[in-house]
mmCIF file of N, CA and C in Angstrom:
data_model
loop_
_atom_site.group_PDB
_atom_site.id
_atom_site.type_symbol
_atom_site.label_atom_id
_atom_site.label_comp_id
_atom_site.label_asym_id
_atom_site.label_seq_id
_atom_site.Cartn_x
_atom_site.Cartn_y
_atom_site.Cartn_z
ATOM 1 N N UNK L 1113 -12.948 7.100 82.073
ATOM 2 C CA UNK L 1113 -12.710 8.521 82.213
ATOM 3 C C UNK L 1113 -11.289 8.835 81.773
ATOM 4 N N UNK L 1114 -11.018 10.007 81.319
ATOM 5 C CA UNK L 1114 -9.783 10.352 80.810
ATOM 6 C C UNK L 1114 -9.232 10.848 82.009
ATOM 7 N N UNK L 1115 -7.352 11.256 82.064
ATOM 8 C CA UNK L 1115 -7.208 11.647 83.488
ATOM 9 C C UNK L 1115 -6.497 10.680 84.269
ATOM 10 N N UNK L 1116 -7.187 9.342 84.010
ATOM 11 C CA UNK L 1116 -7.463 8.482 85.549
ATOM 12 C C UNK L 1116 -6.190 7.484 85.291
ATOM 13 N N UNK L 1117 -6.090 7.282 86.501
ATOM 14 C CA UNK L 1117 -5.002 6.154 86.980
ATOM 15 C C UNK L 1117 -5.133 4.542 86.139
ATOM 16 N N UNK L 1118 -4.306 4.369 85.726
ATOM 17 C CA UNK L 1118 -4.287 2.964 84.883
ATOM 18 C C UNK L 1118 -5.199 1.751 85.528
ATOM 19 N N UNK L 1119 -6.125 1.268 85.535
ATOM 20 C CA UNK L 1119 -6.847 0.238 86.460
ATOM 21 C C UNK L 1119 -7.940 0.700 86.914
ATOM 22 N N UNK L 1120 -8.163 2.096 86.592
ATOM 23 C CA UNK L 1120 -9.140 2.620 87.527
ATOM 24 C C UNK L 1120 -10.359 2.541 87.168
ATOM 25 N N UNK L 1121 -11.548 1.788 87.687
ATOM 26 C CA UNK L 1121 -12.697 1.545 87.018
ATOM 27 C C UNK L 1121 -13.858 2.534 86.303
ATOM 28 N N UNK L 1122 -13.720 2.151 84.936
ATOM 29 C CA UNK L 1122 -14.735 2.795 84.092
ATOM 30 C C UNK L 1122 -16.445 3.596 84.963
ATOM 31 N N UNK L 1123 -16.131 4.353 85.708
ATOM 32 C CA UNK L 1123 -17.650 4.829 86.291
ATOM 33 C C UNK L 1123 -18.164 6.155 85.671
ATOM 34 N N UNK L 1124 -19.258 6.385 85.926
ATOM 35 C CA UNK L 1124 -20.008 7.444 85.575
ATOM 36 C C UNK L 1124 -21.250 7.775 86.697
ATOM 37 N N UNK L 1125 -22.042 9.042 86.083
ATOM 38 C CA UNK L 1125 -23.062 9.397 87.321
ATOM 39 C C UNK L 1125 -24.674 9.325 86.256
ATOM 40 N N UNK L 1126 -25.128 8.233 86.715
ATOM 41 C CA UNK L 1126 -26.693 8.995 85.882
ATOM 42 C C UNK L 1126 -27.654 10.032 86.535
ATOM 43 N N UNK L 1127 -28.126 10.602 85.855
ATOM 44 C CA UNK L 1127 -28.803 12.122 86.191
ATOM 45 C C UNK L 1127 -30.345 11.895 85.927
ATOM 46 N N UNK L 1128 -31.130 12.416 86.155
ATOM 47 C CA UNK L 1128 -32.211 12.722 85.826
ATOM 48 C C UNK L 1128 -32.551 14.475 84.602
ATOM 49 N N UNK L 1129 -33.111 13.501 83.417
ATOM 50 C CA UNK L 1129 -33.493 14.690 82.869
ATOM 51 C C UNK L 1129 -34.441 15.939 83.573
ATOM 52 N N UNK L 1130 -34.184 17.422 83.456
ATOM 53 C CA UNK L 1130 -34.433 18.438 83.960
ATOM 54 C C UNK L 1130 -34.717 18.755 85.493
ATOM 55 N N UNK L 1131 -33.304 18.181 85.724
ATOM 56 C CA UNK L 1131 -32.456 18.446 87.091
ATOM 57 C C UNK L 1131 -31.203 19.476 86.776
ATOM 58 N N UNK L 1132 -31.037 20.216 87.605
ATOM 59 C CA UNK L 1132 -30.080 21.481 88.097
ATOM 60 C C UNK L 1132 -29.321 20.966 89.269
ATOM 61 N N UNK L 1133 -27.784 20.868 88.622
ATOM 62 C CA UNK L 1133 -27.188 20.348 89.924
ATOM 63 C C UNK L 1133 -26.039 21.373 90.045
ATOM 64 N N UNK L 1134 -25.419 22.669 89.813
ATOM 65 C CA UNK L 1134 -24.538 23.493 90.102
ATOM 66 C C UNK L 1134 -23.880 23.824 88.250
ATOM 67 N N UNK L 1135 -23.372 24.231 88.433
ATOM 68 C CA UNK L 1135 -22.044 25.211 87.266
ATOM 69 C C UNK L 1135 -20.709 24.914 86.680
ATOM 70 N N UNK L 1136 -20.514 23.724 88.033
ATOM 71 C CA UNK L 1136 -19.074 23.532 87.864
ATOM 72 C C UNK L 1136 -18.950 22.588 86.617
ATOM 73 N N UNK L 1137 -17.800 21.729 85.794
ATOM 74 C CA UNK L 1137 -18.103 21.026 84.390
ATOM 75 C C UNK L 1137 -18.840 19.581 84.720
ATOM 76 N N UNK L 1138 -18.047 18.973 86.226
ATOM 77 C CA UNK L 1138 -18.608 17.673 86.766
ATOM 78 C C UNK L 1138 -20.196 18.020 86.756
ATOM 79 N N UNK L 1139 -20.570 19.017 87.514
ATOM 80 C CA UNK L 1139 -22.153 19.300 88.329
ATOM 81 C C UNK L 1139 -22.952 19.432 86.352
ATOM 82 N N UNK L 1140 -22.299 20.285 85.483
ATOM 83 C CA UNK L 1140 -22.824 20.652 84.215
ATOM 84 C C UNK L 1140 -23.099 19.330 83.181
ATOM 85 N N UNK L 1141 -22.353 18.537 83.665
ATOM 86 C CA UNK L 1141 -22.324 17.055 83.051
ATOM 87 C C UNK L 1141 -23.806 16.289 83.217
ATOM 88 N N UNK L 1142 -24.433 16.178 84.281
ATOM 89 C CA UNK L 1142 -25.568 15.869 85.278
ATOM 90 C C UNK L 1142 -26.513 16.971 84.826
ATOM 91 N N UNK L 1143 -26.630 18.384 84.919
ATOM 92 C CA UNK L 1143 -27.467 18.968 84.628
ATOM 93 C C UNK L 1143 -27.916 19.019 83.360
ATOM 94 N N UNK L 1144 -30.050 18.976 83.358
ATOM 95 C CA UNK L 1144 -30.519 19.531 81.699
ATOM 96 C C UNK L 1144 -31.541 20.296 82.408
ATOM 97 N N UNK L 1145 -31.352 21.342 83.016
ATOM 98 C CA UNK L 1145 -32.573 22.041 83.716
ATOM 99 C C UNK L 1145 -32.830 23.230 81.976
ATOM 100 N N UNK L 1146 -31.549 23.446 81.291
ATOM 101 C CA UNK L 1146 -31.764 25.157 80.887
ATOM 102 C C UNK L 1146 -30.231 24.490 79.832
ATOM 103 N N UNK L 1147 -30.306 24.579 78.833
ATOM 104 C CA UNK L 1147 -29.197 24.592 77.640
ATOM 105 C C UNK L 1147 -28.476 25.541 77.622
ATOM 106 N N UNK L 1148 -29.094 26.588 78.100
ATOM 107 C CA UNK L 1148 -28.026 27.555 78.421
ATOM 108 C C UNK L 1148 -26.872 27.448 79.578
ATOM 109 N N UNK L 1149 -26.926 27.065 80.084
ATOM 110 C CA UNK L 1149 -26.142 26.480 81.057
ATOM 111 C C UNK L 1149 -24.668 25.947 80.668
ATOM 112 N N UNK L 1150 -25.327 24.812 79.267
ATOM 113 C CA UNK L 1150 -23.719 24.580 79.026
ATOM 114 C C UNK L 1150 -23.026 24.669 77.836
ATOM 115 N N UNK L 1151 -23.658 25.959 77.515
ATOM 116 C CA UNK L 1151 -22.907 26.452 76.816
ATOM 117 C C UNK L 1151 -22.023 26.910 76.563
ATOM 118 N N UNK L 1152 -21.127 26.166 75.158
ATOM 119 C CA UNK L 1152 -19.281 26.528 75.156
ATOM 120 C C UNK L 1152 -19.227 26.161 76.535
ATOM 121 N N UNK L 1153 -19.493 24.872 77.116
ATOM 122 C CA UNK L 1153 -18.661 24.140 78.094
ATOM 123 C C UNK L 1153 -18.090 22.928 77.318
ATOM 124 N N UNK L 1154 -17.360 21.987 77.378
ATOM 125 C CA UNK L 1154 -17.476 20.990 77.049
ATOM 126 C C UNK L 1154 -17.665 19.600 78.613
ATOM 127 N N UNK L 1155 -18.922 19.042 78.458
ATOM 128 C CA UNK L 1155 -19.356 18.110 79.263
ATOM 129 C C UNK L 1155 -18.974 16.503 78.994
ATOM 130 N N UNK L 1156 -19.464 16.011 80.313
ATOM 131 C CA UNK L 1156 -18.937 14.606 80.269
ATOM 132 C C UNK L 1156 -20.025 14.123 79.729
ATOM 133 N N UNK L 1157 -20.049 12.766 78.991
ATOM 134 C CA UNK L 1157 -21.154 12.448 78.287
ATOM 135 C C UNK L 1157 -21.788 11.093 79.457
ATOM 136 N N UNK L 1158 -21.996 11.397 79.896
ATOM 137 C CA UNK L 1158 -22.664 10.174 80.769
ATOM 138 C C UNK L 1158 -24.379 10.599 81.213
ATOM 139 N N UNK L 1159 -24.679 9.451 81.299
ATOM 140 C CA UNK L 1159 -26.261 8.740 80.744
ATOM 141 C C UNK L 1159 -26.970 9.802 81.479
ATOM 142 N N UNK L 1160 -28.431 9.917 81.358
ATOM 143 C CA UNK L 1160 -29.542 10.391 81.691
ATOM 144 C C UNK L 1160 -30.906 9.845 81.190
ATOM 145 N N UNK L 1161 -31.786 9.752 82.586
ATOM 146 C CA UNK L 1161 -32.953 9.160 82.434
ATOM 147 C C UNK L 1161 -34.120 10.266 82.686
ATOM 148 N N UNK L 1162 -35.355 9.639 81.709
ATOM 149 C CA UNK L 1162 -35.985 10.209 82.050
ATOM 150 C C UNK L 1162 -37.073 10.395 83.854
ATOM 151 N N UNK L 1163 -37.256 11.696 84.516
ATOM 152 C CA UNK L 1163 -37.666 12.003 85.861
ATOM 153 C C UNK L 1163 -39.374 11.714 85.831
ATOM 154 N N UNK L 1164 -40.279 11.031 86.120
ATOM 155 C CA UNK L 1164 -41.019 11.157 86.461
ATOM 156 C C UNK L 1164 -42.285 12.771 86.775
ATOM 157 N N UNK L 1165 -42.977 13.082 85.601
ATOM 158 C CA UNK L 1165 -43.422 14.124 85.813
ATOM 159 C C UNK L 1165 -44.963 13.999 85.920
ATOM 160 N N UNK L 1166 -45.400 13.876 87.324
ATOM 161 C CA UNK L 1166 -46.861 13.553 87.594
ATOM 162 C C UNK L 1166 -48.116 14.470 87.607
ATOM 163 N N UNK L 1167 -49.218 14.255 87.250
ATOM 164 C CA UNK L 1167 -50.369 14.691 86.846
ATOM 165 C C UNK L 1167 -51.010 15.031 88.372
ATOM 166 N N UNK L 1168 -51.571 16.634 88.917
ATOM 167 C CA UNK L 1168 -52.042 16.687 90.006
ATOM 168 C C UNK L 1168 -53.696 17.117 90.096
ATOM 169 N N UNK L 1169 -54.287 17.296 91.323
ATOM 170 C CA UNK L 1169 -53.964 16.306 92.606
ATOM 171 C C UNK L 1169 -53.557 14.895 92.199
ATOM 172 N N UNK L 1170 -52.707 14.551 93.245
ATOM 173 C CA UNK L 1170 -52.420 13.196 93.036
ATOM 174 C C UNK L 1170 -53.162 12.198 93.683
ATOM 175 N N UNK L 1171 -53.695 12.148 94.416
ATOM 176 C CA UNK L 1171 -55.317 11.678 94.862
ATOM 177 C C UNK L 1171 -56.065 11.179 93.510
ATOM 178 N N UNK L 1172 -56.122 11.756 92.572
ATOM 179 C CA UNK L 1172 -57.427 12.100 91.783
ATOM 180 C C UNK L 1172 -56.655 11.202 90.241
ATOM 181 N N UNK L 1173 -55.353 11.400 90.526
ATOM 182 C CA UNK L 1173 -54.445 10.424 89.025
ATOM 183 C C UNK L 1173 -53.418 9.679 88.920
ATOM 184 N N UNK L 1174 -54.299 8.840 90.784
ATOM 185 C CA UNK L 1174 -53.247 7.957 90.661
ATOM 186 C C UNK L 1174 -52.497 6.633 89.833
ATOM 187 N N UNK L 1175 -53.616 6.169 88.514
ATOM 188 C CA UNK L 1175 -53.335 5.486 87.337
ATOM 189 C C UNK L 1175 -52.636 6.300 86.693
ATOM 190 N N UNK L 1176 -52.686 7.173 86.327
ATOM 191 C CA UNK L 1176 -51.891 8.073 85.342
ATOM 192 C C UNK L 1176 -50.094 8.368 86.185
ATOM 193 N N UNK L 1177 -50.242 8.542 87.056
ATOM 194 C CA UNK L 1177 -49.431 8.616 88.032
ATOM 195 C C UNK L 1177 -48.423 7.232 88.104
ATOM 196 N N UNK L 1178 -49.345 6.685 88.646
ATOM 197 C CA UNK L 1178 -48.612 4.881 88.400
ATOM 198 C C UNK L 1178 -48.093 4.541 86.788
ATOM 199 N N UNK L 1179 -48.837 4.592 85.762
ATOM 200 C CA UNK L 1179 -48.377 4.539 84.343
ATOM 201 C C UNK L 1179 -46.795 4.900 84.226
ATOM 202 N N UNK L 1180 -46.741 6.347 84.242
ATOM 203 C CA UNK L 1180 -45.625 7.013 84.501
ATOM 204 C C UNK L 1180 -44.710 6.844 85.266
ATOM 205 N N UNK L 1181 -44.672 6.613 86.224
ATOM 206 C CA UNK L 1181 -43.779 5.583 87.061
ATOM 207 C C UNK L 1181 -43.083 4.739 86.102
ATOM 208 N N UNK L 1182 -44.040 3.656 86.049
ATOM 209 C CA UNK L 1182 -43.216 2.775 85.132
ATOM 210 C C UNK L 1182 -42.819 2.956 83.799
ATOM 211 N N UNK L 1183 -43.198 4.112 83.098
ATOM 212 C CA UNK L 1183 -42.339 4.195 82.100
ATOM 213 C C UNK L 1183 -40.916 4.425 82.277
ATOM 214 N N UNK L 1184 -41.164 5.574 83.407
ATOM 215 C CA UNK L 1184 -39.459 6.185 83.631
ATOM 216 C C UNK L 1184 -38.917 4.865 84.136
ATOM 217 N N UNK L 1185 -38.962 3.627 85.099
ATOM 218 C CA UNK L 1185 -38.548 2.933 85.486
ATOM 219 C C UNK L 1185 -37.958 2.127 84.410
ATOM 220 N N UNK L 1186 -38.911 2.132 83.007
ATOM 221 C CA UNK L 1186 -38.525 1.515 82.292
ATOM 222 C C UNK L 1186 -37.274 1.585 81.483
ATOM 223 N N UNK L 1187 -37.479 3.335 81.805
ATOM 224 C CA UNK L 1187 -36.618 4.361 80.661
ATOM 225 C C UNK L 1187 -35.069 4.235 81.091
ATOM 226 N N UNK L 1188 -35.268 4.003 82.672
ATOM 227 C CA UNK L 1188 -33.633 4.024 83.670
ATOM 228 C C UNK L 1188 -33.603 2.597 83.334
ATOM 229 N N UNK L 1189 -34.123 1.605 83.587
ATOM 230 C CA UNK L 1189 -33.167 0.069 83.501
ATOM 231 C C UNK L 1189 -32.806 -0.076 82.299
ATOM 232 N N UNK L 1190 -33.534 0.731 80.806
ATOM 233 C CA UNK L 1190 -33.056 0.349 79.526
ATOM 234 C C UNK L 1190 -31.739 1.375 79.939
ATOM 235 N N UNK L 1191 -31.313 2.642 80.402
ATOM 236 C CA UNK L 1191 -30.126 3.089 80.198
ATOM 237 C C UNK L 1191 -29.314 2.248 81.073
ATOM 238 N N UNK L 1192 -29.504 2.002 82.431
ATOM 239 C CA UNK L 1192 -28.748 1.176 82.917
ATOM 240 C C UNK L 1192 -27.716 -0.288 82.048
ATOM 241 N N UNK L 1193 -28.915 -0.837 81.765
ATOM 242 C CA UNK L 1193 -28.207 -1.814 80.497
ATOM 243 C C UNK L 1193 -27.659 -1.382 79.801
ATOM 244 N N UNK L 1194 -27.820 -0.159 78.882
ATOM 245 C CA UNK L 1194 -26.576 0.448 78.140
ATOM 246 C C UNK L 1194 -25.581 0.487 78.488
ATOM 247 N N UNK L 1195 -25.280 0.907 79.606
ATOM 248 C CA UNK L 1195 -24.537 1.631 80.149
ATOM 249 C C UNK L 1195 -23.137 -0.059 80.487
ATOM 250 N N UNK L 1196 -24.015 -0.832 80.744
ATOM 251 C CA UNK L 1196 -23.483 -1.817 81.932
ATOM 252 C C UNK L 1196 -22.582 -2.678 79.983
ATOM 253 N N UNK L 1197 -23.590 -2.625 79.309
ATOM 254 C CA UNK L 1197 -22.867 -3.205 77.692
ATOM 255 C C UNK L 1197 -22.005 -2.412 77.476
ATOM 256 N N UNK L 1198 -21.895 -1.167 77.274
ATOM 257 C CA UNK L 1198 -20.963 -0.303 76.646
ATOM 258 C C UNK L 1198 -19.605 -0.566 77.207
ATOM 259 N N UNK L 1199 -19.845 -1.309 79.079
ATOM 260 C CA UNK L 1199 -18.360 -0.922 79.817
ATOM 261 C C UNK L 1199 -17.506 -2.460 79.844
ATOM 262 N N UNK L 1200 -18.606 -3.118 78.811
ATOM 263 C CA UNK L 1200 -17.860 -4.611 78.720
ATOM 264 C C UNK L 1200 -17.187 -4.707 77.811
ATOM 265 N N UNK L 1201 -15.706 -6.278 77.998
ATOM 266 C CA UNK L 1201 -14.993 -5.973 77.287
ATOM 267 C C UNK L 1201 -15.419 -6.685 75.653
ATOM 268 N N UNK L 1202 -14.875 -7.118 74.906
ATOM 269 C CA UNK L 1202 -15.785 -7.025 73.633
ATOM 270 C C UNK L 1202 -16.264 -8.479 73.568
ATOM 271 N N UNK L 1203 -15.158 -8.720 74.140
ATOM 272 C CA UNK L 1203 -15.515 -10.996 74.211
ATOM 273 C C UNK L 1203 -16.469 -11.486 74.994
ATOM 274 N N UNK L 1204 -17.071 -10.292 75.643
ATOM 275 C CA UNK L 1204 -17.964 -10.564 76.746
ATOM 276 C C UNK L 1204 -19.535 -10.835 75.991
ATOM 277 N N UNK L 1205 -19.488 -9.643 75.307
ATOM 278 C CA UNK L 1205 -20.610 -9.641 74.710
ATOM 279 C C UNK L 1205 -21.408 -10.405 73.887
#
């Protein structure tokens, strides 16, 4: 992060795509509910996964339901790993 105290560890927040979390630039960073939102802001670029969007009754799709699950699960540990490479140092890799 820019700003920050010399030593201070490289963190970030992952979000869920089309989540609404407030206005402010931190909360606008996290949010993709509406593009309008951040507009002519300038945001922090940190990760986002895709949210789980299930098929109802859920009684009636719960394979389809389960499928989906694990994609998004899939979708967050591949950003996670990005995320965890990007913050290493280069000899690491």
């Amino acid at each position: 992060m820019t700003h920050s105290a010399p030593g201070s560890p490289n963190l970030s927040i992952l979000s869920f795509k089309g989540g609404f979390h407030g206005r402010t630039v931190g909360l606008l960073s996290v949010s993709n509910s509406r593009a309008l939102h951040g507009i002519d802001i300038p945001t922090l670029k940190w990760p986002k996964a895709d949210f789980p969007r299930y098929k109802y009754p859920l009684g009636e799709n719960q394979d389809i339901n389960r499928a989906e699950d694990l994609r998004c699960l899939e979708i967050l540990e591949d950003t996670i790993r990005e995320q965890i490479l990007k913050r290493m140092p280069q000899w690491l890799v």
